[in-house]
mmCIF file of C-alpha atoms in Angstrom:
data_model
loop_
_atom_site.group_PDB
_atom_site.id
_atom_site.type_symbol
_atom_site.label_atom_id
_atom_site.label_comp_id
_atom_site.label_asym_id
_atom_site.label_seq_id
_atom_site.Cartn_x
_atom_site.Cartn_y
_atom_site.Cartn_z
ATOM 1 C CA UNK A 1 -82.788 -24.884 305.069
ATOM 2 C CA UNK A 2 -81.444 -21.761 306.814
ATOM 3 C CA UNK A 3 -81.297 -23.702 310.089
ATOM 4 C CA UNK A 4 -79.259 -26.450 308.445
ATOM 5 C CA UNK A 5 -76.861 -23.907 306.880
ATOM 6 C CA UNK A 6 -76.535 -22.107 310.199
ATOM 7 C CA UNK A 7 -75.574 -25.381 311.850
ATOM 8 C CA UNK A 8 -73.017 -26.362 309.222
ATOM 9 C CA UNK A 9 -71.733 -22.971 308.111
ATOM 10 C CA UNK A 10 -72.489 -20.337 310.772
ATOM 11 C CA UNK A 11 -70.141 -17.691 309.336
ATOM 12 C CA UNK A 12 -71.528 -18.118 305.830
ATOM 13 C CA UNK A 13 -75.047 -17.707 307.159
ATOM 14 C CA UNK A 14 -74.145 -14.438 308.867
ATOM 15 C CA UNK A 15 -72.760 -13.069 305.620
ATOM 16 C CA UNK A 16 -75.916 -14.105 303.750
ATOM 17 C CA UNK A 17 -78.106 -12.375 306.326
ATOM 18 C CA UNK A 18 -76.094 -9.154 306.040
ATOM 19 C CA UNK A 19 -76.292 -9.255 302.231
ATOM 20 C CA UNK A 20 -80.057 -9.744 302.471
ATOM 21 C CA UNK A 21 -80.340 -6.716 304.778
ATOM 22 C CA UNK A 22 -78.322 -4.650 302.314
ATOM 23 C CA UNK A 23 -80.537 -5.735 299.463
ATOM 24 C CA UNK A 24 -83.686 -4.874 301.374
ATOM 25 C CA UNK A 25 -82.322 -1.462 302.357
ATOM 26 C CA UNK A 26 -81.287 -0.684 298.817
ATOM 27 C CA UNK A 27 -84.640 -1.769 297.397
ATOM 28 C CA UNK A 28 -86.687 0.040 300.042
ATOM 29 C CA UNK A 29 -85.158 2.896 302.061
ATOM 30 C CA UNK A 30 -82.145 3.714 299.934
ATOM 31 C CA UNK A 31 -83.989 3.662 296.628
ATOM 32 C CA UNK A 32 -86.402 6.288 297.960
ATOM 33 C CA UNK A 33 -83.576 8.470 299.222
ATOM 34 C CA UNK A 34 -83.895 11.082 296.501
ATOM 35 C CA UNK A 35 -87.642 11.483 296.822
ATOM 36 C CA UNK A 36 -87.512 11.536 300.612
ATOM 37 C CA UNK A 37 -85.190 14.529 300.527
ATOM 38 C CA UNK A 38 -87.595 16.863 298.750
ATOM 39 C CA UNK A 39 -90.015 19.106 300.605
ATOM 40 C CA UNK A 40 -91.168 19.115 304.182
ATOM 41 C CA UNK A 41 -89.502 19.974 307.464
ATOM 42 C CA UNK A 42 -86.405 17.856 306.911
ATOM 43 C CA UNK A 43 -85.412 18.598 303.374
ATOM 44 C CA UNK A 44 -82.435 18.608 301.049
ATOM 45 C CA UNK A 45 -83.590 21.731 299.259
ATOM 46 C CA UNK A 46 -86.317 23.122 301.504
ATOM 47 C CA UNK A 47 -86.345 26.906 301.908
ATOM 48 C CA UNK A 48 -88.517 26.730 304.981
ATOM 49 C CA UNK A 49 -87.412 28.062 308.363
ATOM 50 C CA UNK A 50 -88.065 25.579 311.148
ATOM 51 C CA UNK A 51 -88.215 25.953 314.879
ATOM 52 C CA UNK A 52 -86.469 24.035 317.627
ATOM 53 C CA UNK A 53 -84.146 21.808 315.616
ATOM 54 C CA UNK A 54 -83.200 18.927 317.917
ATOM 55 C CA UNK A 55 -81.174 15.741 317.583
ATOM 56 C CA UNK A 56 -84.121 13.663 318.795
ATOM 57 C CA UNK A 57 -86.401 15.213 316.193
ATOM 58 C CA UNK A 58 -83.952 14.413 313.408
ATOM 59 C CA UNK A 59 -83.189 10.934 314.702
ATOM 60 C CA UNK A 60 -86.866 10.041 314.769
ATOM 61 C CA UNK A 61 -87.215 11.346 311.225
ATOM 62 C CA UNK A 62 -84.285 9.222 310.045
ATOM 63 C CA UNK A 63 -85.700 6.101 311.665
ATOM 64 C CA UNK A 64 -89.175 6.596 310.259
ATOM 65 C CA UNK A 65 -88.055 8.210 306.981
ATOM 66 C CA UNK A 66 -90.817 10.755 307.497
ATOM 67 C CA UNK A 67 -90.224 14.491 307.481
ATOM 68 C CA UNK A 68 -93.431 15.987 308.808
ATOM 69 C CA UNK A 69 -94.276 19.616 308.022
ATOM 70 C CA UNK A 70 -93.574 23.112 309.219
ATOM 71 C CA UNK A 71 -96.130 25.550 310.574
ATOM 72 C CA UNK A 72 -94.601 28.526 308.770
ATOM 73 C CA UNK A 73 -95.609 29.686 305.310
ATOM 74 C CA UNK A 74 -93.322 30.249 302.338
ATOM 75 C CA UNK A 75 -94.175 33.971 302.364
ATOM 76 C CA UNK A 76 -92.955 34.319 305.943
ATOM 77 C CA UNK A 77 -89.774 32.462 305.055
ATOM 78 C CA UNK A 78 -89.014 34.668 302.051
ATOM 79 C CA UNK A 79 -89.378 37.762 304.202
ATOM 80 C CA UNK A 80 -87.206 36.210 306.878
ATOM 81 C CA UNK A 81 -84.431 35.363 304.409
ATOM 82 C CA UNK A 82 -82.962 32.354 306.201
ATOM 83 C CA UNK A 83 -80.139 30.815 304.113
ATOM 84 C CA UNK A 84 -80.999 27.488 302.558
ATOM 85 C CA UNK A 85 -79.448 24.341 304.001
ATOM 86 C CA UNK A 86 -78.672 21.753 301.319
ATOM 87 C CA UNK A 87 -76.805 18.496 300.869
ATOM 88 C CA UNK A 88 -73.899 18.913 298.489
ATOM 89 C CA UNK A 89 -74.529 17.101 295.202
ATOM 90 C CA UNK A 90 -73.515 13.436 295.248
ATOM 91 C CA UNK A 91 -72.092 13.694 298.764
ATOM 92 C CA UNK A 92 -75.152 12.486 300.669
ATOM 93 C CA UNK A 93 -73.599 8.994 300.854
ATOM 94 C CA UNK A 94 -70.196 7.469 301.479
ATOM 95 C CA UNK A 95 -69.175 3.850 300.938
ATOM 96 C CA UNK A 96 -66.006 2.170 302.131
ATOM 97 C CA UNK A 97 -64.741 -0.909 300.293
ATOM 98 C CA UNK A 98 -62.236 -3.563 301.301
ATOM 99 C CA UNK A 99 -58.936 -3.820 299.409
ATOM 100 C CA UNK A 100 -59.871 -1.010 297.039
ATOM 101 C CA UNK A 101 -62.595 -3.055 295.343
ATOM 102 C CA UNK A 102 -64.733 -0.003 294.530
ATOM 103 C CA UNK A 103 -68.116 -0.903 293.081
ATOM 104 C CA UNK A 104 -68.095 -4.493 294.343
ATOM 105 C CA UNK A 105 -71.167 -4.972 296.529
ATOM 106 C CA UNK A 106 -69.597 -7.952 298.289
ATOM 107 C CA UNK A 107 -66.549 -5.851 299.243
ATOM 108 C CA UNK A 108 -68.531 -3.159 301.091
ATOM 109 C CA UNK A 109 -67.337 -2.530 304.641
ATOM 110 C CA UNK A 110 -70.003 0.056 305.426
ATOM 111 C CA UNK A 111 -72.204 2.676 303.795
ATOM 112 C CA UNK A 112 -73.246 5.945 305.421
ATOM 113 C CA UNK A 113 -76.102 8.193 304.297
ATOM 114 C CA UNK A 114 -77.436 11.629 305.229
ATOM 115 C CA UNK A 115 -81.191 11.401 304.752
ATOM 116 C CA UNK A 116 -82.699 14.369 306.608
ATOM 117 C CA UNK A 117 -81.771 18.001 307.245
ATOM 118 C CA UNK A 118 -83.312 20.974 309.056
ATOM 119 C CA UNK A 119 -82.259 24.455 310.125
ATOM 120 C CA UNK A 120 -83.309 27.607 311.922
ATOM 121 C CA UNK A 121 -81.709 31.056 311.851
ATOM 122 C CA UNK A 122 -80.853 34.009 314.022
ATOM 123 C CA UNK A 123 -80.306 37.081 311.839
ATOM 124 C CA UNK A 124 -78.795 40.258 313.250
ATOM 125 C CA UNK A 125 -77.283 43.277 311.495
ATOM 126 C CA UNK A 126 -74.076 42.081 309.851
ATOM 127 C CA UNK A 127 -74.251 38.571 311.296
ATOM 128 C CA UNK A 128 -76.138 35.315 310.682
ATOM 129 C CA UNK A 129 -76.177 32.299 312.964
ATOM 130 C CA UNK A 130 -77.603 29.083 311.520
ATOM 131 C CA UNK A 131 -78.538 26.240 313.804
ATOM 132 C CA UNK A 132 -78.566 23.208 311.526
ATOM 133 C CA UNK A 133 -79.245 19.547 312.056
ATOM 134 C CA UNK A 134 -78.890 16.398 310.019
ATOM 135 C CA UNK A 135 -79.553 12.710 310.442
ATOM 136 C CA UNK A 136 -79.043 9.479 308.575
ATOM 137 C CA UNK A 137 -77.945 5.876 308.842
ATOM 138 C CA UNK A 138 -74.953 3.570 308.656
ATOM 139 C CA UNK A 139 -75.235 0.148 307.032
ATOM 140 C CA UNK A 140 -72.758 -2.639 307.755
ATOM 141 C CA UNK A 141 -71.585 -4.430 304.612
ATOM 142 C CA UNK A 142 -70.495 -8.020 303.898
ATOM 143 C CA UNK A 143 -66.860 -7.136 304.698
ATOM 144 C CA UNK A 144 -67.750 -5.041 307.711
ATOM 145 C CA UNK A 145 -67.043 -5.890 311.319
ATOM 146 C CA UNK A 146 -69.165 -4.916 314.308
ATOM 147 C CA UNK A 147 -67.941 -1.898 316.219
ATOM 148 C CA UNK A 148 -67.530 1.839 315.857
ATOM 149 C CA UNK A 149 -67.787 3.575 312.484
ATOM 150 C CA UNK A 150 -66.488 7.138 312.074
ATOM 151 C CA UNK A 151 -67.799 9.150 309.116
ATOM 152 C CA UNK A 152 -66.185 12.468 308.062
ATOM 153 C CA UNK A 153 -68.547 15.359 307.279
ATOM 154 C CA UNK A 154 -67.884 18.834 305.878
ATOM 155 C CA UNK A 155 -70.169 21.853 306.304
ATOM 156 C CA UNK A 156 -69.565 25.116 304.469
ATOM 157 C CA UNK A 157 -71.273 28.405 303.641
ATOM 158 C CA UNK A 158 -71.217 29.962 300.166
ATOM 159 C CA UNK A 159 -72.238 33.442 299.055
ATOM 160 C CA UNK A 160 -74.039 34.535 295.888
ATOM 161 C CA UNK A 161 -70.774 34.156 293.928
ATOM 162 C CA UNK A 162 -70.444 30.530 295.106
ATOM 163 C CA UNK A 163 -67.366 31.420 297.132
ATOM 164 C CA UNK A 164 -66.896 29.631 300.431
ATOM 165 C CA UNK A 165 -66.835 32.070 303.320
ATOM 166 C CA UNK A 166 -67.011 29.656 306.274
ATOM 167 C CA UNK A 167 -66.558 25.937 306.824
ATOM 168 C CA UNK A 168 -66.077 23.286 309.483
ATOM 169 C CA UNK A 169 -65.342 19.579 309.636
ATOM 170 C CA UNK A 170 -67.323 17.128 311.756
ATOM 171 C CA UNK A 171 -67.220 13.446 312.594
ATOM 172 C CA UNK A 172 -70.190 11.124 312.933
ATOM 173 C CA UNK A 173 -69.595 8.256 315.323
ATOM 174 C CA UNK A 174 -71.967 5.310 315.080
ATOM 175 C CA UNK A 175 -71.936 1.745 316.370
ATOM 176 C CA UNK A 176 -73.061 -1.255 314.326
ATOM 177 C CA UNK A 177 -73.408 -4.910 315.228
ATOM 178 C CA UNK A 178 -74.080 -8.154 313.380
ATOM 179 C CA UNK A 179 -77.496 -8.344 315.039
ATOM 180 C CA UNK A 180 -78.298 -4.702 314.154
ATOM 181 C CA UNK A 181 -76.354 -3.908 310.967
ATOM 182 C CA UNK A 182 -78.234 -0.612 310.451
ATOM 183 C CA UNK A 183 -77.496 2.206 312.886
ATOM 184 C CA UNK A 184 -78.986 5.724 312.942
ATOM 185 C CA UNK A 185 -77.346 9.034 313.823
ATOM 186 C CA UNK A 186 -78.243 12.715 314.255
ATOM 187 C CA UNK A 187 -76.355 15.891 315.098
ATOM 188 C CA UNK A 188 -77.273 19.526 315.673
ATOM 189 C CA UNK A 189 -74.613 22.222 315.264
ATOM 190 C CA UNK A 190 -74.270 25.982 314.859
ATOM 191 C CA UNK A 191 -72.350 27.931 312.249
ATOM 192 C CA UNK A 192 -72.083 31.727 312.197
ATOM 193 C CA UNK A 193 -70.788 34.135 309.563
ATOM 194 C CA UNK A 194 -70.654 37.827 308.689
ATOM 195 C CA UNK A 195 -72.976 39.499 306.181
ATOM 196 C CA UNK A 196 -71.584 42.515 304.287
ATOM 197 C CA UNK A 197 -73.724 45.659 304.006
ATOM 198 C CA UNK A 198 -76.440 45.638 301.326
ATOM 199 C CA UNK A 199 -76.299 41.828 301.027
ATOM 200 C CA UNK A 200 -79.457 39.851 301.763
ATOM 201 C CA UNK A 201 -79.158 36.869 304.130
ATOM 202 C CA UNK A 202 -81.124 34.739 301.665
ATOM 203 C CA UNK A 203 -78.278 35.008 299.152
ATOM 204 C CA UNK A 204 -76.165 32.661 301.271
ATOM 205 C CA UNK A 205 -76.409 28.882 301.303
ATOM 206 C CA UNK A 206 -75.202 26.301 303.806
ATOM 207 C CA UNK A 207 -74.096 22.944 302.415
ATOM 208 C CA UNK A 208 -73.338 19.616 304.063
ATOM 209 C CA UNK A 209 -71.826 16.447 302.671
ATOM 210 C CA UNK A 210 -69.556 13.529 303.444
ATOM 211 C CA UNK A 211 -65.868 14.209 302.970
ATOM 212 C CA UNK A 212 -65.188 11.534 300.361
ATOM 213 C CA UNK A 213 -61.608 12.739 299.804
#
């Protein structure tokens, strides 16, 4: 049947295949997104300090959707006071629609997701440097075209009063094709900020999320 449709309506068949891939991703990987972000080395809300954050490490985690574990204990981490690295609420994903048809699954151009995070810290008197990494995937939608997809990302640091004291904007560049409508990405960056006297490093938090504005 699919062979006959491919012969008569090749473009229609391509669209059907892409829709099927989207359905499978949403029913498998994407539906487990929330649970996959809790605990472990690559974690949305993990307090654990990790060593040697690398793009390859994060990319492999995104592809396998497996976070692994850290060799350090929670007690060591609490004493160390490394700021937590978290995905900003509701900004772990970004979806672009054609012609402003928000919410229409058939109008999706692409969907990007941040699925894994990790960080390590260098704490010195009055200064914290956080080496953070994140990874995820880009899914081509029914209205999408093969080529380069650029996703805007914002990273910021907040203190105990929830005031932003540092921030930076990044871009994720990923390539998708009709044959491989799901592409994976990873980045490792560094952000540094001052710590006032008598303030514990653990009182700060680093957040990441797609810039949906």
